[in-house]
């Protein structure tokens, strides 16, 4: 898989990539709300568009509110109605329930398009009884009043998270089959105070957007440049064991609304290996019951030469798919003075901002952290893949009652050096010898180096070994399917030959087989047919091929006679035409004035003359 997108991101892509009137980068962006009311869920996203660029501002959703819930209200209503009026007691069985659900789905669509009472009629729904009923749109809306109230919440939530006012939304695009329900359309229009737009294909917008994204990522297709900046819908927290036994440190490492494909660097002080546990902060918002993301163990951590805790930098990232993982961990090791060993150092960074996320409170006599007065250290790593700056979190270890260290974000922007040269002041003694410029200071040699540490991760995803086993199993299953198909084809070939040959023996081949041969061959064909539906019902491909070859030994004799009889007139005609042609050549050869065939020896001509006479 090259890239995974949240459902409304491809919808926004399908909307924006074809727009030619988007504002330029230095102009105010166009804000558009997208609402996807599908079969199982309701999703809302507000995006801003500029020329060649899409940025998701906010997302909101109700994963358990969709078109099926509205259909289920009709199913529940008519179950009660039919059970009461027709005295049916078996409507809870799967078959009648499924038939009723399908008919209610059709009824819901008709109610969306008509204001009159719509009938519902089902033949032999249960207990050999035909049922019928009717429904009005007003009655349907009243039955779904509580569901319609839930539609409003994600709309208002997305608007609030975006930080925009209703007046800032320039368009509202709706997709999904459930957006055809008039009551849902009215609520969306009421929240955004705008008429709804349906310029996108309501059923295929997501698929088309995904196809466009695939084309953009593929080297085979050339597509207009268009960037997508997506966001993280759930806050992710990181937990770890502090030096104080029985206590856990934690922080929200990625907040809701943070840009995906984004990294942060956390600093820890440890003497031994330690473990980080990642989970979603608000389990109640998840459609999945478990909030656990994964456990990441940083290995091979050792103290400094003086026995103090070593500084460990851990880089965490949201991948292009929006999946959290620990990208790397490194131990910052101080080098002795005068060391000539090649070292890696972090470049200085410009602090762009900070937050108040809590970090590791490392306490205890076992590990002595640096003094609390030390300023938080900030570093920046080169990120050729990241468009966003790297967040830096230095988890120093102050006293337990001291303030938590700051989370700092480093910016890629640096102040360029002053390129203007100032003229030296005049002293009135122009003849004096000019002063020598000060010698440039030699760059200081780095005093630390970074050592990569191994990371062992345990996540809910499948391991490489499990994936390899499943791929191998899939290959075996495909091979078994291929063998099964070949066996079916061989069996069908035997059955087809039996029926086809039997018909031809009474029609096209009847003149080319004796009565005795015909009776014996028909008995053989009948025996093969009986065998197919008895012992030959499930045999191997080899058995069917052998059986077909045995039948063809007898049948091919008759077929050969028919072919010879059918092709004999044409063969005689070709032979006669050839004889006439050579007789003309012999006649011309006898004519001594004709030099056309004089290059042929007389002996060869005599052979041809003898053949034509025969």
Coordinates of C-alpha atoms in Angstrom, one line a residue:
X1 CA 0.0 0.0 0.0
X2 CA 1.5 3.3 -1.1
X3 CA -0.7 5.7 1.0
X4 CA -3.9 5.6 3.0
X5 CA -6.3 8.5 3.3
X6 CA -9.1 9.3 5.6
X7 CA -12.5 9.1 3.8
X8 CA -13.0 12.8 3.2
X9 CA -9.5 13.7 2.1
X10 CA -10.0 12.0 -1.3
X11 CA -13.3 13.7 -1.6
X12 CA -11.6 17.1 -1.1
X13 CA -8.9 16.1 -3.6
X14 CA -11.5 15.2 -6.2
X15 CA -13.1 18.6 -5.6
X16 CA -10.0 20.8 -5.6
X17 CA -7.8 19.3 -8.3
X18 CA -10.2 20.3 -11.1
X19 CA -10.9 23.8 -9.8
X20 CA -9.3 26.5 -12.0
X21 CA -10.4 29.5 -9.9
X22 CA -8.7 28.7 -6.6
X23 CA -7.0 31.7 -4.9
X24 CA -3.3 32.1 -5.1
X25 CA -1.0 31.3 -2.2
X26 CA -0.8 34.9 -1.1
X27 CA -4.6 35.3 -1.2
X28 CA -7.2 34.3 1.3
X29 CA -8.0 30.6 1.0
X30 CA -11.3 29.2 0.0
X31 CA -13.0 27.3 2.9
X32 CA -15.2 24.4 1.9
X33 CA -17.2 22.0 4.2
X34 CA -17.6 18.4 3.1
X35 CA -20.3 16.1 4.6
X36 CA -20.3 12.4 3.9
X37 CA -23.5 10.7 5.1
X38 CA -23.0 7.0 4.2
X39 CA -24.5 3.7 5.0
X40 CA -22.8 3.2 8.4
X41 CA -21.3 6.6 9.5
X42 CA -21.5 10.4 9.2
X43 CA -18.3 12.3 8.6
X44 CA -17.6 16.1 8.3
X45 CA -14.4 17.9 7.3
X46 CA -13.6 21.5 6.7
X47 CA -10.8 22.3 4.3
X48 CA -9.1 25.3 2.9
X49 CA -8.0 25.5 -0.7
X50 CA -5.4 27.5 -2.5
X51 CA -4.0 27.0 -6.0
X52 CA -2.4 23.5 -6.0
X53 CA -2.9 23.0 -2.2
X54 CA -5.4 21.5 0.1
X55 CA -5.3 21.7 3.9
X56 CA -7.7 19.9 6.2
X57 CA -8.7 22.3 9.1
X58 CA -10.9 20.0 11.1
X59 CA -12.7 16.7 11.2
X60 CA -15.7 15.4 13.1
X61 CA -17.7 12.3 12.8
X62 CA -20.3 9.9 14.3
X63 CA -19.1 6.4 13.4
X64 CA -22.4 4.8 14.4
X65 CA -24.8 7.0 12.5
X66 CA -25.6 6.1 8.9
X67 CA -28.3 5.3 6.5
X68 CA -28.8 1.8 7.9
X69 CA -30.0 3.2 11.2
X70 CA -32.8 5.1 9.4
X71 CA -33.7 2.0 7.5
X72 CA -33.7 0.0 10.7
X73 CA -36.4 2.3 12.1
X74 CA -38.6 1.4 9.2
X75 CA -37.9 -2.3 9.7
X76 CA -38.7 -2.1 13.4
X77 CA -42.0 -0.3 12.7
X78 CA -43.2 -2.7 10.0
X79 CA -42.2 -5.7 12.1
X80 CA -44.5 -4.6 14.8
X81 CA -47.2 -3.6 12.3
X82 CA -47.1 -6.9 10.4
X83 CA -46.9 -9.0 13.5
X84 CA -50.0 -7.4 14.9
X85 CA -52.1 -7.2 11.7
X86 CA -51.1 -10.6 10.1
X87 CA -50.5 -12.6 13.3
X88 CA -46.9 -13.4 12.2
X89 CA -44.5 -14.8 14.8
X90 CA -41.5 -15.7 12.6
X91 CA -40.4 -12.2 11.4
X92 CA -37.3 -12.3 13.6
X93 CA -35.8 -15.1 11.5
X94 CA -32.9 -14.1 9.2
X95 CA -34.6 -14.7 5.8
X96 CA -37.8 -12.6 6.3
X97 CA -35.8 -9.9 8.2
X98 CA -33.4 -9.5 5.3
X99 CA -36.3 -9.3 2.8
X100 CA -38.0 -6.7 4.9
X101 CA -34.8 -4.7 5.3
X102 CA -34.3 -4.6 1.5
X103 CA -37.9 -3.5 0.9
X104 CA -37.6 -0.8 3.6
X105 CA -34.4 0.5 1.9
X106 CA -36.4 0.9 -1.3
X107 CA -39.2 2.6 0.7
X108 CA -36.7 5.1 2.3
X109 CA -35.4 6.1 -1.1
X110 CA -38.9 6.6 -2.4
X111 CA -39.8 8.7 0.6
X112 CA -36.8 11.0 -0.1
X113 CA -38.2 11.7 -3.6
X114 CA -41.9 11.9 -2.9
X115 CA -44.1 13.7 -0.3
X116 CA -47.1 11.4 -0.8
X117 CA -47.8 8.2 1.1
X118 CA -45.6 5.3 -0.3
X119 CA -46.9 1.7 -0.2
X120 CA -44.8 -1.3 0.7
X121 CA -45.9 -4.8 -0.5
X122 CA -44.1 -8.1 0.1
X123 CA -45.2 -11.5 -1.2
X124 CA -44.9 -14.5 1.0
X125 CA -42.8 -12.6 3.6
X126 CA -43.4 -15.3 6.3
X127 CA -45.7 -18.2 6.9
X128 CA -46.9 -18.0 3.2
X129 CA -48.6 -14.6 3.9
X130 CA -48.5 -11.5 1.7
X131 CA -48.1 -8.3 3.6
X132 CA -48.6 -4.6 2.7
X133 CA -48.4 -1.2 4.4
X134 CA -47.7 2.4 3.7
X135 CA -45.6 5.3 5.1
X136 CA -45.6 9.1 4.9
X137 CA -42.5 11.2 4.9
X138 CA -43.7 13.2 8.0
X139 CA -44.2 9.9 9.9
X140 CA -40.8 8.7 8.9
X141 CA -39.1 12.0 10.1
X142 CA -41.0 11.7 13.4
X143 CA -39.7 8.1 13.9
X144 CA -36.1 9.2 13.3
X145 CA -36.2 12.4 15.4
X146 CA -33.5 11.3 17.8
X147 CA -31.2 10.2 14.9
X148 CA -31.6 13.6 13.2
X149 CA -30.5 15.3 16.4
X150 CA -27.3 13.4 16.3
X151 CA -26.7 14.6 12.7
X152 CA -26.3 18.2 14.0
X153 CA -23.5 17.4 16.6
X154 CA -20.6 16.5 14.2
X155 CA -21.5 19.5 11.9
X156 CA -21.2 22.0 14.8
X157 CA -18.2 20.2 16.2
X158 CA -16.2 20.4 12.9
X159 CA -17.1 24.1 12.6
X160 CA -15.9 24.9 16.1
X161 CA -12.6 22.9 15.7
X162 CA -11.8 24.8 12.5
X163 CA -11.9 28.2 14.2
X164 CA -14.0 29.6 11.4
X165 CA -17.3 31.4 11.4
X166 CA -20.2 30.3 9.4
X167 CA -19.7 33.3 7.1
X168 CA -16.2 32.0 6.3
X169 CA -17.5 28.8 4.7
X170 CA -17.9 29.5 1.0
X171 CA -19.5 26.1 0.0
X172 CA -20.9 22.9 1.5
X173 CA -20.4 19.8 -0.6
X174 CA -22.4 16.7 0.3
X175 CA -21.7 13.1 -0.7
X176 CA -23.0 9.7 0.4
X177 CA -26.3 8.1 -0.3
X178 CA -27.9 9.3 3.0
X179 CA -27.5 12.9 2.0
X180 CA -30.4 12.4 -0.3
X181 CA -32.7 12.2 2.8
X182 CA -34.4 15.7 2.8
X183 CA -34.4 15.9 6.6
X184 CA -30.6 15.4 6.7
X185 CA -30.1 18.0 3.9
X186 CA -32.2 20.5 5.9
X187 CA -30.1 20.1 9.0
X188 CA -26.8 20.5 7.1
X189 CA -28.1 23.6 5.4
X190 CA -29.4 25.0 8.7
X191 CA -26.0 24.6 10.4
X192 CA -23.9 26.2 7.7
X193 CA -26.6 28.7 6.6
X194 CA -26.0 27.8 3.0
X195 CA -27.5 26.0 0.1
X196 CA -25.9 22.6 -0.4
X197 CA -23.7 21.8 -3.4
X198 CA -23.8 18.5 -5.2
X199 CA -21.1 19.0 -7.9
X200 CA -19.4 15.8 -6.8
X201 CA -20.6 12.3 -7.6
X202 CA -22.3 11.3 -4.4
X203 CA -21.6 7.6 -4.7
X204 CA -18.1 7.6 -6.3
X205 CA -16.4 10.7 -5.0
X206 CA -14.2 8.8 -2.5
X207 CA -13.2 6.2 -5.1
X208 CA -12.4 8.9 -7.7
X209 CA -10.3 10.8 -5.2
X210 CA -8.3 7.7 -4.2
X211 CA -7.7 7.0 -7.9
X212 CA -6.3 10.5 -8.4
X213 CA -4.0 10.1 -5.4
X214 CA -2.7 6.8 -6.8
X215 CA -2.0 8.5 -10.1
X216 CA -0.2 11.3 -8.3
X217 CA 2.0 8.8 -6.5
X218 CA 2.6 6.7 -9.6
X219 CA 5.6 7.5 -11.9
X220 CA 3.6 6.2 -14.8
X221 CA 1.0 9.1 -14.9
X222 CA 1.5 12.8 -15.1
X223 CA -0.9 14.7 -12.9
X224 CA -1.3 18.3 -12.0
X225 CA 0.7 19.1 -8.8
X226 CA -1.6 19.2 -5.8
X227 CA -0.5 18.8 -2.2
X228 CA -2.6 17.5 0.6
X229 CA -2.0 18.5 4.3
X230 CA -4.1 16.1 6.4
X231 CA -4.5 16.1 10.2
X232 CA -4.6 13.6 13.1
X233 CA -8.2 13.0 14.3
X234 CA -7.3 11.4 17.7
X235 CA -4.8 12.6 20.3
X236 CA -2.0 10.1 21.0
X237 CA -0.3 10.0 24.4
X238 CA 3.0 8.4 25.4
X239 CA 3.6 6.8 28.8
X240 CA 6.8 5.5 30.4
X241 CA 8.0 4.3 33.8
X242 CA 9.6 7.0 35.8
X243 CA 12.6 6.6 38.2
X244 CA 10.1 6.6 41.1
X245 CA 8.7 3.1 41.3
X246 CA 5.0 2.8 41.0
X247 CA 4.6 6.1 39.0
X248 CA 4.2 6.6 35.3
X249 CA 5.1 9.6 33.3
X250 CA 3.0 10.6 30.3
X251 CA 2.4 13.3 27.8
X252 CA 0.2 13.9 24.8
X253 CA 2.8 13.6 22.0
X254 CA 0.4 14.3 19.1
X255 CA -2.7 16.4 19.7
X256 CA -5.9 16.2 17.8
X257 CA -5.5 18.3 14.7
X258 CA -1.7 17.9 14.4
X259 CA -0.4 17.5 10.9
X260 CA 0.3 13.9 9.9
X261 CA 3.7 12.9 8.4
X262 CA 5.1 14.9 11.3
X263 CA 7.9 14.1 13.8
X264 CA 8.8 15.0 17.4
X265 CA 12.0 14.4 19.3
X266 CA 11.8 13.5 23.0
X267 CA 14.8 13.5 25.4
X268 CA 15.1 11.1 28.3
X269 CA 17.8 10.5 30.9
X270 CA 18.3 6.8 31.6
X271 CA 20.9 4.3 32.8
X272 CA 19.3 1.2 31.4
X273 CA 16.8 0.1 28.8
X274 CA 13.3 1.6 29.1
X275 CA 9.9 1.2 27.6
X276 CA 7.4 3.6 25.9
X277 CA 3.7 2.8 25.7
X278 CA 1.6 4.6 23.1
X279 CA -2.1 4.8 23.2
X280 CA -5.0 7.0 22.2
X281 CA -5.9 9.5 24.9
X282 CA -9.7 9.4 24.6
X283 CA -10.9 5.8 24.1
X284 CA -14.5 7.0 24.1
X285 CA -14.0 8.6 20.7
X286 CA -12.6 5.5 19.0
X287 CA -14.7 3.2 16.9
X288 CA -12.4 0.4 18.1
X289 CA -12.6 -0.9 21.7
X290 CA -8.9 -0.9 22.5
X291 CA -7.0 2.4 22.7
X292 CA -3.6 0.6 22.7
X293 CA -1.2 1.6 19.8
X294 CA 2.0 -0.2 20.7
X295 CA 4.9 -0.8 23.1
X296 CA 8.4 0.3 22.1
X297 CA 11.4 -0.8 24.0
X298 CA 14.7 1.2 23.7
X299 CA 17.6 -1.3 24.1
X300 CA 21.3 -1.1 24.9
X301 CA 21.1 2.0 27.1
X302 CA 24.1 2.4 29.3
X303 CA 25.2 5.0 31.9
X304 CA 28.0 7.5 31.3
X305 CA 31.6 6.7 32.3
X306 CA 30.9 8.7 35.6
X307 CA 27.9 6.5 36.3
X308 CA 25.3 9.2 35.6
X309 CA 22.2 8.8 33.4
X310 CA 22.8 9.1 29.7
X311 CA 20.7 11.4 27.5
X312 CA 18.5 9.5 25.1
X313 CA 16.8 11.2 22.2
X314 CA 13.8 9.4 20.8
X315 CA 12.2 10.4 17.5
X316 CA 8.5 9.6 17.2
X317 CA 6.5 10.2 14.0
X318 CA 3.1 10.0 12.4
X319 CA 3.6 8.3 9.1
X320 CA 2.1 9.3 5.8
X321 CA -0.7 6.9 6.7
X322 CA -1.3 8.7 10.0
X323 CA 0.1 5.7 11.9
X324 CA 2.2 6.4 15.1
X325 CA 5.6 4.7 15.4
X326 CA 9.0 5.3 17.0
X327 CA 11.4 6.1 14.1
X328 CA 14.7 6.1 16.0
X329 CA 16.5 6.4 19.3
X330 CA 20.0 7.6 19.9
X331 CA 22.3 7.9 22.9
X332 CA 24.1 11.2 23.2
X333 CA 27.6 10.4 24.4
X334 CA 30.2 12.9 25.6
X335 CA 33.7 12.5 24.3
X336 CA 36.9 13.1 26.3
X337 CA 38.8 16.3 25.5
X338 CA 41.2 16.1 22.6
X339 CA 39.4 13.1 21.0
X340 CA 40.0 13.0 17.2
X341 CA 37.1 10.5 16.6
X342 CA 34.6 11.6 14.0
X343 CA 31.4 12.7 15.7
X344 CA 27.8 13.6 14.8
X345 CA 26.3 16.7 16.3
X346 CA 23.0 18.3 16.2
X347 CA 22.6 21.6 14.4
X348 CA 21.5 24.7 16.4
X349 CA 17.8 25.4 16.1
X350 CA 15.6 28.4 16.4
X351 CA 12.8 28.0 18.9
X352 CA 9.5 28.7 17.2
X353 CA 7.2 28.0 20.1
X354 CA 6.5 25.9 23.1
X355 CA 3.7 24.1 25.0
X356 CA 3.1 22.9 28.5
X357 CA 2.9 19.2 27.8
X358 CA 4.3 17.3 30.8
X359 CA 7.4 15.1 30.3
X360 CA 9.5 12.7 32.3
X361 CA 9.9 13.5 36.0
X362 CA 13.0 11.4 36.7
X363 CA 13.6 11.1 40.4
X364 CA 15.4 8.8 42.8
X365 CA 18.8 8.1 44.1
X366 CA 19.5 5.5 41.4
X367 CA 19.7 8.0 38.6
X368 CA 21.0 11.5 39.1
X369 CA 19.7 13.9 36.5
X370 CA 21.3 17.2 35.7
X371 CA 20.4 20.1 38.0
X372 CA 16.9 21.7 37.4
X373 CA 18.4 25.1 36.7
X374 CA 19.8 23.8 33.4
X375 CA 18.0 25.2 30.5
X376 CA 16.1 22.7 28.3
X377 CA 18.2 21.6 25.4
X378 CA 16.9 22.0 21.9
X379 CA 18.2 20.3 18.8
X380 CA 17.1 20.0 15.2
X381 CA 17.7 17.1 12.8
X382 CA 17.6 17.3 9.1
X383 CA 14.3 16.0 7.7
X384 CA 14.3 15.8 4.0
X385 CA 11.0 14.0 4.0
X386 CA 9.2 16.4 6.4
X387 CA 7.5 19.6 5.3
X388 CA 6.8 20.5 8.9
X389 CA 9.3 21.5 11.6
X390 CA 10.4 18.9 14.1
X391 CA 9.0 19.3 17.6
X392 CA 11.6 19.0 20.3
X393 CA 10.8 17.7 23.8
X394 CA 13.6 17.6 26.4
X395 CA 12.5 15.4 29.3
X396 CA 15.0 16.7 31.9
X397 CA 14.6 15.5 35.4
X398 CA 13.8 18.4 37.8
X399 CA 12.6 17.9 41.3
X400 CA 9.2 16.4 41.8
X401 CA 7.6 19.7 42.8
X402 CA 9.4 21.7 40.1
X403 CA 7.8 22.9 36.8
X404 CA 7.8 20.4 34.0
X405 CA 10.2 21.0 31.1
X406 CA 9.0 22.7 28.1
X407 CA 8.1 21.1 24.8
X408 CA 9.8 23.2 22.1
X409 CA 9.3 23.2 18.4
X410 CA 12.3 24.0 16.3
X411 CA 11.9 25.9 13.1
X412 CA 13.8 25.4 9.9
X413 CA 14.0 29.2 9.5
X414 CA 17.4 30.7 10.5
X415 CA 18.5 34.3 10.4
X416 CA 20.8 34.9 7.4
X417 CA 24.1 36.6 8.2
X418 CA 24.4 40.3 7.5
X419 CA 25.9 40.7 4.1
X420 CA 26.5 44.5 4.3
X421 CA 30.1 45.6 5.1
X422 CA 30.6 48.7 7.2
X423 CA 33.4 51.1 6.3
X424 CA 36.0 51.6 9.1
X425 CA 35.9 55.0 10.8
X426 CA 38.5 57.6 9.7
X427 CA 41.0 58.8 12.3
X428 CA 42.5 61.6 10.2
X429 CA 45.8 59.6 9.9
X430 CA 45.4 58.1 6.5
X431 CA 49.1 57.5 6.1
X432 CA 49.2 55.2 9.1
X433 CA 49.6 51.5 8.5
X434 CA 46.2 49.9 8.4
X435 CA 45.2 47.6 11.2
X436 CA 45.3 43.9 10.6
X437 CA 41.9 42.2 10.7
X438 CA 41.3 40.0 13.6
X439 CA 42.1 36.4 13.0
X440 CA 39.1 34.1 12.5
X441 CA 38.3 31.9 15.4
X442 CA 38.8 28.3 14.7
X443 CA 35.6 26.3 15.0
X444 CA 35.2 24.3 18.1
X445 CA 35.4 20.6 17.8
X446 CA 32.2 18.8 18.8
X447 CA 32.3 17.2 22.2
X448 CA 29.4 14.7 21.8
X449 CA 28.4 12.0 19.4
X450 CA 25.1 10.2 18.7
X451 CA 24.9 6.4 18.9
X452 CA 21.9 4.7 17.4
X453 CA 20.0 2.3 19.7
X454 CA 17.9 -0.7 18.7
X455 CA 14.2 -0.5 19.2
X456 CA 11.9 -3.5 19.8
X457 CA 8.3 -2.8 19.1
X458 CA 5.1 -4.8 19.8
X459 CA 2.0 -3.4 18.1
X460 CA -1.4 -4.7 17.2
X461 CA -0.4 -5.1 13.6
X462 CA 1.0 -8.4 12.2
X463 CA 4.6 -9.1 12.5
X464 CA 6.8 -9.7 9.4
X465 CA 6.8 -13.5 10.1
X466 CA 3.1 -13.6 10.4
X467 CA 2.7 -11.6 7.1
X468 CA 5.2 -14.0 5.4
X469 CA 3.2 -17.0 6.6
X470 CA 0.0 -15.5 5.4
X471 CA 1.5 -14.7 2.0
X472 CA 2.7 -18.3 1.7
X473 CA -0.7 -19.5 2.7
X474 CA -2.3 -17.3 0.1
X475 CA 0.0 -18.7 -2.6
X476 CA -1.0 -22.2 -1.5
X477 CA -4.7 -21.3 -1.6
X478 CA -4.3 -19.8 -5.1
X479 CA -2.6 -22.9 -6.3
X480 CA -5.4 -25.1 -4.8
X481 CA -8.0 -22.9 -6.5
X482 CA -6.1 -23.3 -9.8
X483 CA -6.0 -27.1 -9.5
X484 CA -9.7 -27.1 -8.6
X485 CA -10.5 -25.1 -11.7
X486 CA -8.5 -27.3 -13.9
X487 CA -10.3 -30.4 -12.5
X488 CA -13.6 -28.8 -13.1
X489 CA -12.6 -27.9 -16.7
X490 CA -11.5 -31.5 -17.3
X491 CA -14.7 -32.9 -15.9
X492 CA -16.8 -30.5 -18.0
X493 CA -14.8 -31.5 -21.1
X494 CA -15.8 -35.2 -20.6
X495 CA -19.4 -34.3 -20.0
X496 CA -19.4 -32.0 -23.1
X497 CA -17.9 -34.7 -25.3
X498 CA -20.5 -37.2 -24.2
X499 CA -23.5 -35.0 -25.0
X500 CA -21.9 -33.6 -28.2
X501 CA -20.8 -36.9 -29.7
X502 CA -24.2 -38.6 -28.8
X503 CA -26.1 -36.0 -30.8
X504 CA -23.7 -36.2 -33.8
X505 CA -24.0 -40.1 -34.0
X506 CA -27.7 -39.6 -34.7
X507 CA -27.1 -36.7 -37.1
X508 CA -23.9 -35.6 -38.8
X509 CA -21.9 -38.8 -38.2
X510 CA -24.7 -41.4 -38.7
X511 CA -23.5 -42.2 -42.3
X512 CA -19.9 -42.9 -41.3
X513 CA -20.5 -45.5 -38.6
X514 CA -21.9 -49.0 -38.7
X515 CA -24.9 -49.9 -36.7
X516 CA -22.8 -52.3 -34.5
X517 CA -20.2 -49.6 -33.9
X518 CA -22.8 -47.0 -33.1
X519 CA -24.6 -49.2 -30.5
X520 CA -21.3 -50.1 -28.8
X521 CA -20.1 -46.4 -28.8
X522 CA -23.5 -45.2 -27.4
X523 CA -23.3 -47.8 -24.6
X524 CA -19.8 -46.5 -23.8
X525 CA -21.0 -42.9 -23.7
X526 CA -24.0 -43.7 -21.5
X527 CA -21.7 -45.6 -19.1
X528 CA -19.4 -42.6 -18.9
X529 CA -22.4 -40.3 -18.2
X530 CA -23.5 -42.5 -15.4
X531 CA -20.0 -42.7 -14.0
X532 CA -19.8 -38.8 -14.0
X533 CA -22.7 -38.6 -11.6
X534 CA -21.6 -41.5 -9.4
X535 CA -18.0 -42.5 -8.9
X536 CA -16.7 -39.8 -11.1
X537 CA -18.4 -37.0 -9.2
X538 CA -15.1 -35.9 -7.5
X539 CA -12.0 -37.4 -9.2
X540 CA -8.6 -35.9 -10.0
X541 CA -7.9 -34.1 -13.2
X542 CA -5.7 -37.0 -14.4
X543 CA -8.7 -39.4 -14.2
X544 CA -10.9 -37.2 -16.3
X545 CA -8.2 -36.7 -18.9
X546 CA -7.7 -40.4 -19.2
X547 CA -11.4 -41.1 -19.5
X548 CA -11.7 -38.5 -22.3
X549 CA -8.8 -40.0 -24.2
X550 CA -10.4 -43.5 -24.1
X551 CA -13.6 -42.1 -25.6
X552 CA -11.7 -40.2 -28.3
X553 CA -10.0 -43.4 -29.4
X554 CA -13.3 -44.7 -30.6
X555 CA -14.9 -41.4 -31.6
X556 CA -11.9 -40.1 -33.6
X557 CA -12.2 -43.1 -36.0
X558 CA -15.7 -42.0 -37.0
X559 CA -14.8 -38.3 -37.1
X560 CA -11.8 -39.1 -39.4
X561 CA -14.2 -40.8 -41.8
X562 CA -16.5 -37.8 -41.9
X563 CA -13.5 -35.4 -42.4
X564 CA -12.1 -37.5 -45.2
X565 CA -15.5 -37.7 -46.9
X566 CA -16.1 -34.0 -46.5
X567 CA -12.6 -33.0 -47.7
X568 CA -12.3 -35.5 -50.6
X569 CA -14.0 -33.4 -53.3
X570 CA -11.7 -30.4 -52.6
X571 CA -8.7 -32.7 -52.6
X572 CA -9.7 -34.2 -56.0
X573 CA -10.2 -30.7 -57.4
X574 CA -6.8 -29.6 -56.3
X575 CA -5.2 -32.7 -57.8
X576 CA -6.9 -32.2 -61.1
X577 CA -5.9 -28.5 -61.2
X578 CA -2.3 -29.5 -60.5
X579 CA -2.3 -32.2 -63.3
X580 CA -3.6 -29.6 -65.8
X581 CA -0.9 -27.2 -64.8
X582 CA 1.9 -29.7 -65.4
X583 CA 0.4 -30.8 -68.7
X584 CA 0.7 -27.2 -69.9
X585 CA 4.3 -27.1 -68.8
X586 CA 5.1 -30.4 -70.7
X587 CA 3.5 -29.0 -73.8
X588 CA 5.6 -25.9 -73.6
X589 CA 8.7 -28.0 -73.0
X590 CA 8.1 -29.9 -76.2
X591 CA 8.0 -26.7 -78.2
X592 CA 11.6 -26.1 -79.1
X593 CA 11.1 -22.4 -79.7
X594 CA 10.0 -21.9 -76.1
X595 CA 12.9 -21.3 -73.9
X596 CA 10.9 -21.0 -70.6
X597 CA 11.6 -24.5 -69.3
X598 CA 14.8 -25.3 -71.2
X599 CA 16.8 -25.2 -68.0
X600 CA 15.1 -28.3 -66.7
X601 CA 16.8 -31.6 -67.6
X602 CA 14.9 -34.0 -69.9
X603 CA 15.0 -36.8 -67.3
X604 CA 13.1 -34.7 -64.8
X605 CA 10.5 -33.9 -67.4
X606 CA 10.0 -37.6 -68.2
X607 CA 9.3 -38.2 -64.5
X608 CA 6.6 -35.4 -64.6
X609 CA 5.2 -36.8 -67.8
X610 CA 4.9 -40.3 -66.2
X611 CA 3.1 -38.9 -63.2
X612 CA 0.6 -36.9 -65.2
X613 CA -0.3 -40.0 -67.3
X614 CA -1.1 -41.9 -64.1

